[in-house]
Coordinates of C-alpha atoms in Angstrom, one line a residue:
M29 CA -5.2 12.1 27.1
A30 CA -7.5 14.7 25.8
A31 CA -4.5 16.6 24.3
L32 CA -3.2 13.4 22.6
I33 CA -6.7 12.7 21.1
A34 CA -6.8 16.3 19.9
E35 CA -3.3 16.0 18.4
N36 CA -4.3 12.9 16.5
F37 CA -7.5 14.2 15.1
R38 CA -5.9 17.6 14.1
F39 CA -3.6 15.6 11.8
L40 CA -6.6 15.1 9.6
S41 CA -6.0 18.6 8.1
L42 CA -3.2 17.0 6.2
F43 CA -5.6 16.4 3.3
F44 CA -6.5 19.1 0.8
K45 CA -4.9 21.8 2.8
S46 CA -5.4 24.6 0.4
K47 CA -7.0 25.9 -2.8
D48 CA -3.5 25.5 -4.5
V49 CA -3.7 21.8 -3.7
M50 CA -7.1 21.5 -5.2
I51 CA -6.1 23.3 -8.3
F52 CA -3.0 21.1 -8.6
N53 CA -5.1 17.9 -8.1
G54 CA -7.5 19.1 -10.8
L55 CA -4.6 19.7 -13.2
V56 CA -3.2 16.3 -12.6
A57 CA -6.7 14.7 -13.2
L58 CA -7.1 16.6 -16.5
G59 CA -3.6 15.6 -17.6
T60 CA -4.4 11.9 -16.7
V61 CA -7.6 12.1 -18.7
G62 CA -5.7 13.3 -21.7
S63 CA -3.0 10.6 -21.3
E64 CA -5.6 7.8 -20.9
E65 CA -7.5 9.0 -24.1
L66 CA -4.1 9.0 -26.0
F67 CA -3.1 5.6 -24.7
S68 CA -6.5 4.0 -25.6
V69 CA -6.3 5.4 -29.2
V70 CA -2.6 4.6 -29.8
A71 CA -1.5 1.8 -27.6
F72 CA -4.4 -0.4 -26.5
N73 CA -4.8 -3.4 -28.6
C74 CA -6.6 -6.4 -27.0
P75 CA -4.9 -9.7 -27.9
C76 CA -8.4 -11.4 -28.2
S77 CA -6.8 -14.8 -27.0
P78 CA -7.9 -16.9 -23.9
A79 CA -5.8 -16.3 -20.8
R80 CA -4.2 -13.3 -22.4
N81 CA -7.1 -11.0 -22.4
Y82 CA -7.4 -11.0 -18.6
I83 CA -3.8 -10.3 -18.1
Y84 CA -3.7 -7.6 -20.7
G85 CA -6.9 -5.8 -19.7
L86 CA -5.8 -5.6 -16.1
A87 CA -2.3 -4.5 -17.0
A88 CA -3.8 -1.7 -19.2
I89 CA -5.7 -0.4 -16.1
G90 CA -3.3 -1.3 -13.3
V91 CA 0.3 -0.8 -14.6
P92 CA -0.2 2.9 -15.8
A93 CA -2.1 3.4 -12.5
L94 CA 0.8 2.1 -10.5
A95 CA 3.3 4.2 -12.4
L96 CA 1.3 7.3 -11.9
F97 CA 0.9 6.6 -8.2
L98 CA 4.7 6.1 -7.8
I99 CA 5.4 9.3 -9.6
G100 CA 2.8 11.1 -7.3
V101 CA 4.7 9.8 -4.3
I102 CA 8.1 10.9 -5.8
W103 CA 6.8 14.4 -6.6
N104 CA 5.2 15.0 -3.2
N105 CA 7.3 17.2 -1.0
H106 CA 5.9 15.5 2.1
T107 CA 7.7 12.2 1.0
W108 CA 11.2 13.7 1.1
N109 CA 10.4 15.8 4.2
L110 CA 9.4 12.6 5.9
V111 CA 12.6 10.8 4.6
A112 CA 14.7 13.8 6.0
E113 CA 12.8 13.8 9.3
C114 CA 13.3 10.0 9.8
H115 CA 17.0 10.2 8.8
K116 CA 17.9 13.2 11.1
R117 CA 15.5 13.0 14.0
G118 CA 13.6 9.6 13.8
T119 CA 9.9 9.4 14.4
K120 CA 10.1 10.2 18.1
N121 CA 8.1 13.3 17.6
F122 CA 5.2 11.5 16.0
S123 CA 2.5 9.4 17.6
A124 CA 1.4 6.3 15.7
A125 CA -1.7 8.1 14.6
A126 CA 0.1 11.0 13.3
T127 CA 2.6 8.9 11.4
F128 CA -0.4 7.0 9.9
L129 CA -2.2 10.1 8.7
L130 CA 1.1 11.5 7.3
F131 CA 1.4 8.6 5.2
G132 CA -2.3 8.9 4.3
S133 CA -1.6 12.3 3.1
I134 CA 1.1 11.3 0.8
M135 CA -0.9 8.3 -0.5
G136 CA -4.0 10.4 -0.9
R137 CA -2.4 13.0 -3.1
A138 CA -0.4 10.4 -5.0
S139 CA -3.8 8.6 -5.7
V140 CA -5.4 11.4 -7.7
A141 CA -3.7 10.5 -11.0
P142 CA -4.2 6.6 -10.7
I143 CA -7.9 7.0 -9.6
T144 CA -8.6 9.3 -12.5
W145 CA -6.8 6.8 -14.9
S146 CA -8.8 3.9 -13.5
V147 CA -12.1 5.9 -13.6
I148 CA -11.6 6.9 -17.2
S149 CA -10.5 3.4 -18.3
L150 CA -13.7 1.9 -16.6
L151 CA -16.0 4.5 -18.2
R152 CA -14.5 3.8 -21.6
G153 CA -14.9 0.0 -21.1
E154 CA -12.4 -1.3 -23.5
A155 CA -9.9 -2.8 -21.0
Y156 CA -12.7 -4.3 -18.9
I157 CA -14.4 -6.0 -21.9
C158 CA -11.1 -7.3 -23.1
A159 CA -10.3 -8.8 -19.7
L160 CA -13.6 -10.4 -18.9
S161 CA -15.2 -11.3 -22.3
E162 CA -13.8 -14.9 -22.0
F163 CA -15.5 -15.4 -18.5
V164 CA -19.0 -14.7 -19.6
K165 CA -21.0 -18.0 -19.1
P166 CA -22.3 -19.2 -22.5
S167 CA -25.5 -20.4 -20.5
S168 CA -26.3 -16.8 -19.6
L169 CA -26.7 -16.0 -23.4
D170 CA -30.1 -17.0 -24.9
K171 CA -29.6 -19.7 -27.4
F172 CA -25.8 -19.5 -27.7
P173 CA -24.4 -22.3 -29.8
A174 CA -23.2 -25.2 -27.6
D175 CA -20.2 -25.8 -29.7
Y176 CA -18.6 -22.4 -28.9
G177 CA -16.8 -21.7 -25.8
A178 CA -14.3 -19.4 -24.1
E179 CA -12.0 -19.3 -27.1
V180 CA -14.6 -17.6 -29.3
L181 CA -15.8 -15.4 -26.4
A182 CA -12.3 -14.1 -26.1
K183 CA -12.4 -12.8 -29.6
F184 CA -15.6 -10.8 -29.0
P185 CA -13.5 -7.5 -28.3
C186 CA -11.9 -7.7 -31.7
R187 CA -15.1 -8.4 -33.6
D188 CA -13.4 -11.4 -35.2
V189 CA -16.3 -13.9 -34.9
P190 CA -18.6 -15.8 -37.1
A191 CA -21.7 -14.0 -38.5
N192 CA -24.0 -16.0 -36.4
L193 CA -22.5 -14.8 -33.3
T194 CA -22.8 -11.1 -34.1
K195 CA -25.8 -10.6 -31.9
F196 CA -24.2 -12.4 -29.0
R197 CA -21.0 -10.3 -29.3
D198 CA -23.1 -7.2 -29.2
E199 CA -24.9 -8.4 -26.1
V200 CA -21.7 -9.4 -24.4
T201 CA -20.1 -6.1 -25.1
R202 CA -23.1 -4.2 -23.9
R203 CA -23.2 -6.2 -20.7
L204 CA -19.6 -5.8 -19.9
R205 CA -19.7 -2.1 -20.8
Y206 CA -22.5 -1.6 -18.4
E207 CA -20.6 -3.4 -15.7
S208 CA -17.4 -1.4 -16.3
Q209 CA -19.2 2.0 -16.3
L210 CA -21.2 1.1 -13.2
F211 CA -17.9 0.4 -11.3
G212 CA -16.5 3.7 -12.7
W213 CA -19.5 5.8 -11.5
L214 CA -19.3 3.9 -8.1
L215 CA -15.6 4.7 -7.7
I216 CA -16.4 8.3 -8.5
G217 CA -19.1 8.3 -5.8
I218 CA -16.9 6.7 -3.2
V219 CA -14.0 9.1 -3.8
A220 CA -16.4 12.1 -3.7
V221 CA -17.8 11.0 -0.4
L222 CA -14.3 10.4 1.0
V223 CA -13.3 14.0 -0.1
F224 CA -16.4 15.5 1.4
L225 CA -15.9 13.7 4.7
T226 CA -12.3 14.5 4.8
K227 CA -12.9 18.3 4.2
C228 CA -15.5 18.3 6.9
L229 CA -13.2 16.6 9.3
K230 CA -10.5 19.0 8.4
H231 CA -12.5 22.1 9.1
C232 CA -13.9 20.6 12.3
C233 CA -10.5 19.6 13.7
S234 CA -8.5 22.6 12.8
P235 CA -7.3 24.7 15.6
L236 CA -6.9 27.7 13.4
S237 CA -9.6 30.0 12.0
Y238 CA -10.4 30.2 8.4
R239 CA -8.5 33.5 8.0
Q240 CA -5.4 32.3 9.7
E241 CA -5.4 29.1 7.7
A242 CA -5.6 31.3 4.5
Y243 CA -2.7 33.4 5.9
W244 CA -0.6 30.4 6.7
A245 CA -1.1 29.2 3.2
Q246 CA -0.1 32.5 1.7
Y247 CA 2.9 32.6 4.1
R248 CA 4.1 29.0 3.0
S249 CA 3.8 29.9 -0.7
N250 CA 5.6 33.2 -0.4
E251 CA 8.4 31.8 1.9
D252 CA 8.9 28.9 -0.7
K253 CA 9.0 31.4 -3.6
L254 CA 11.5 33.7 -1.9
F255 CA 13.6 30.8 -0.6
R256 CA 14.0 29.3 -4.0
R257 CA 14.7 32.6 -5.7
T258 CA 17.2 33.8 -3.0
A259 CA 18.9 30.3 -2.9
E260 CA 19.3 30.5 -6.7
V261 CA 21.0 34.0 -6.5
H262 CA 23.0 33.0 -3.5
S263 CA 24.3 29.9 -5.3
R264 CA 25.1 31.8 -8.4
I265 CA 27.1 34.5 -6.5
L266 CA 29.0 31.8 -4.5
A267 CA 29.7 29.9 -7.6
A268 CA 31.0 33.2 -9.3
K269 CA 33.4 33.9 -6.3
N270 CA 34.7 30.2 -6.4
V271 CA 35.3 30.3 -10.2
K272 CA 37.0 33.8 -9.9
Q273 CA 39.3 32.4 -7.2
F274 CA 40.2 29.5 -9.4
F275 CA 40.7 31.3 -12.7
G276 CA 41.5 34.8 -11.5
F277 CA 38.5 36.2 -13.1
V278 CA 34.8 35.1 -13.8
A279 CA 32.7 35.9 -17.0
L280 CA 29.6 37.4 -15.8
D281 CA 26.9 39.2 -17.8
K282 CA 25.5 42.6 -16.8
E283 CA 22.7 41.2 -14.5
E284 CA 25.1 38.9 -12.8
K285 CA 27.5 41.6 -12.2
E286 CA 24.9 43.7 -10.5
L287 CA 23.8 40.7 -8.4
V288 CA 27.4 40.2 -7.2
Q289 CA 27.7 43.8 -6.3
E290 CA 24.4 44.2 -4.7
F291 CA 24.4 40.9 -2.6
P292 CA 27.7 40.2 -1.1
V293 CA 28.0 36.5 -0.1
E294 CA 30.5 35.8 2.6
G295 CA 30.1 32.1 3.0
V296 CA 27.7 29.2 3.1
Q297 CA 25.2 28.1 5.7
P298 CA 26.4 25.2 8.0
S299 CA 24.7 21.8 7.8
P300 CA 23.0 22.3 11.2
Q301 CA 21.1 25.2 9.8
W302 CA 20.0 23.2 6.7
N303 CA 18.9 20.3 9.0
A304 CA 17.0 22.7 11.1
I305 CA 14.8 23.9 8.2
T306 CA 14.5 20.6 6.6
G307 CA 11.8 17.9 7.4
V308 CA 8.2 17.5 8.3
Y309 CA 6.9 20.7 9.8
I310 CA 4.4 20.4 12.7
Y311 CA 2.4 23.6 13.4
R312 CA 3.3 25.0 16.8
E313 CA 3.0 28.2 18.8
N314 CA 5.6 29.6 21.1
K315 CA 4.2 31.7 24.0
G316 CA 1.0 32.1 22.1
F317 CA 2.6 33.2 18.8
P318 CA 2.4 31.0 15.8
L319 CA 5.3 29.6 14.0
Y320 CA 4.4 29.0 10.4
S321 CA 7.3 26.9 9.2
R322 CA 10.6 25.3 10.1
L323 CA 12.4 28.3 8.7
H324 CA 10.2 30.7 10.9
K325 CA 10.9 28.5 13.9
W326 CA 14.6 28.6 13.2
A327 CA 14.5 32.4 12.8
K328 CA 12.9 32.8 16.2
G329 CA 15.5 30.5 17.8
V330 CA 12.9 28.0 18.9
E331 CA 14.6 24.5 19.5
G332 CA 12.9 21.1 19.4
N333 CA 9.8 19.8 17.9
G334 CA 7.9 18.2 21.0
P335 CA 5.4 19.7 23.4
T336 CA 6.6 22.2 25.9
P337 CA 4.7 24.1 28.7
E338 CA 5.0 27.3 26.7
G339 CA 2.3 26.7 24.2
H340 CA 0.4 24.6 21.6
E341 CA 2.8 22.2 19.6
L342 CA 2.2 19.2 17.3
L343 CA -1.3 20.4 16.2
F344 CA -1.2 19.6 12.4
L345 CA 1.1 19.5 9.6
A346 CA 1.6 22.0 6.7
S347 CA 0.5 20.7 3.4

């Protein structure tokens, strides 16, 4: 039971695993800020019509946020590793808590851009004012003319109002902008607290030392770079051999000729090997020695992904 509890809590290290992740999240946030500013200047245009303002204002905040969220899910490697894991091996190697936290990691990273978009939209206030201006109660405005109602209030964001209502328009706009910015600052505060608590839990629950975590991050980065570079060269040489076999010759430039001569490619890797290095990786140790990736585990000839008597396994996921 103690081991199961430790396993579930250690999965909290899914979030914000390395400095590279933080830098990437920062770049995503900055890009989202720029996009939101451009959208507000170029595209946002409140209809200033009852019943339409609310839908348009919420859509201006929610639809781009939803699109950014889905893009974040698609771009996250964990998403497709999870899909491959479920397709090839099922979820038998994960507890319910581990599966939940894995989804939490995917959702958390995908939420960076939409939260940034929502915060900037709320701090600017235009969409919020557009959406809620018609719902301001006339009775809350001192000496508001009784013959005006929601139809006129809906036009306040467009400044298309009679001259005698100008001061009321300014008051309504100021009130709604205050509410919008308040919600924006509260959202920033909530997110900041959640990030802080997550970082604290991650460091408290991690079974690795700080230096070993840093080494693991460097290993994953170097392995990924080398794998991609080698895969590109391998596929190019294999393609050259197949093209030559079809045509009888292959047109290679000088660099490609050197690659073909330097790295002889005899064949392709069988599907079981690709399946072995694809999927969600769960940090594990074999006889006291760490295995830092699925490729590392495959190279050492370690089979399976569940716990064995030989060492710690199912500790936490690589980010």
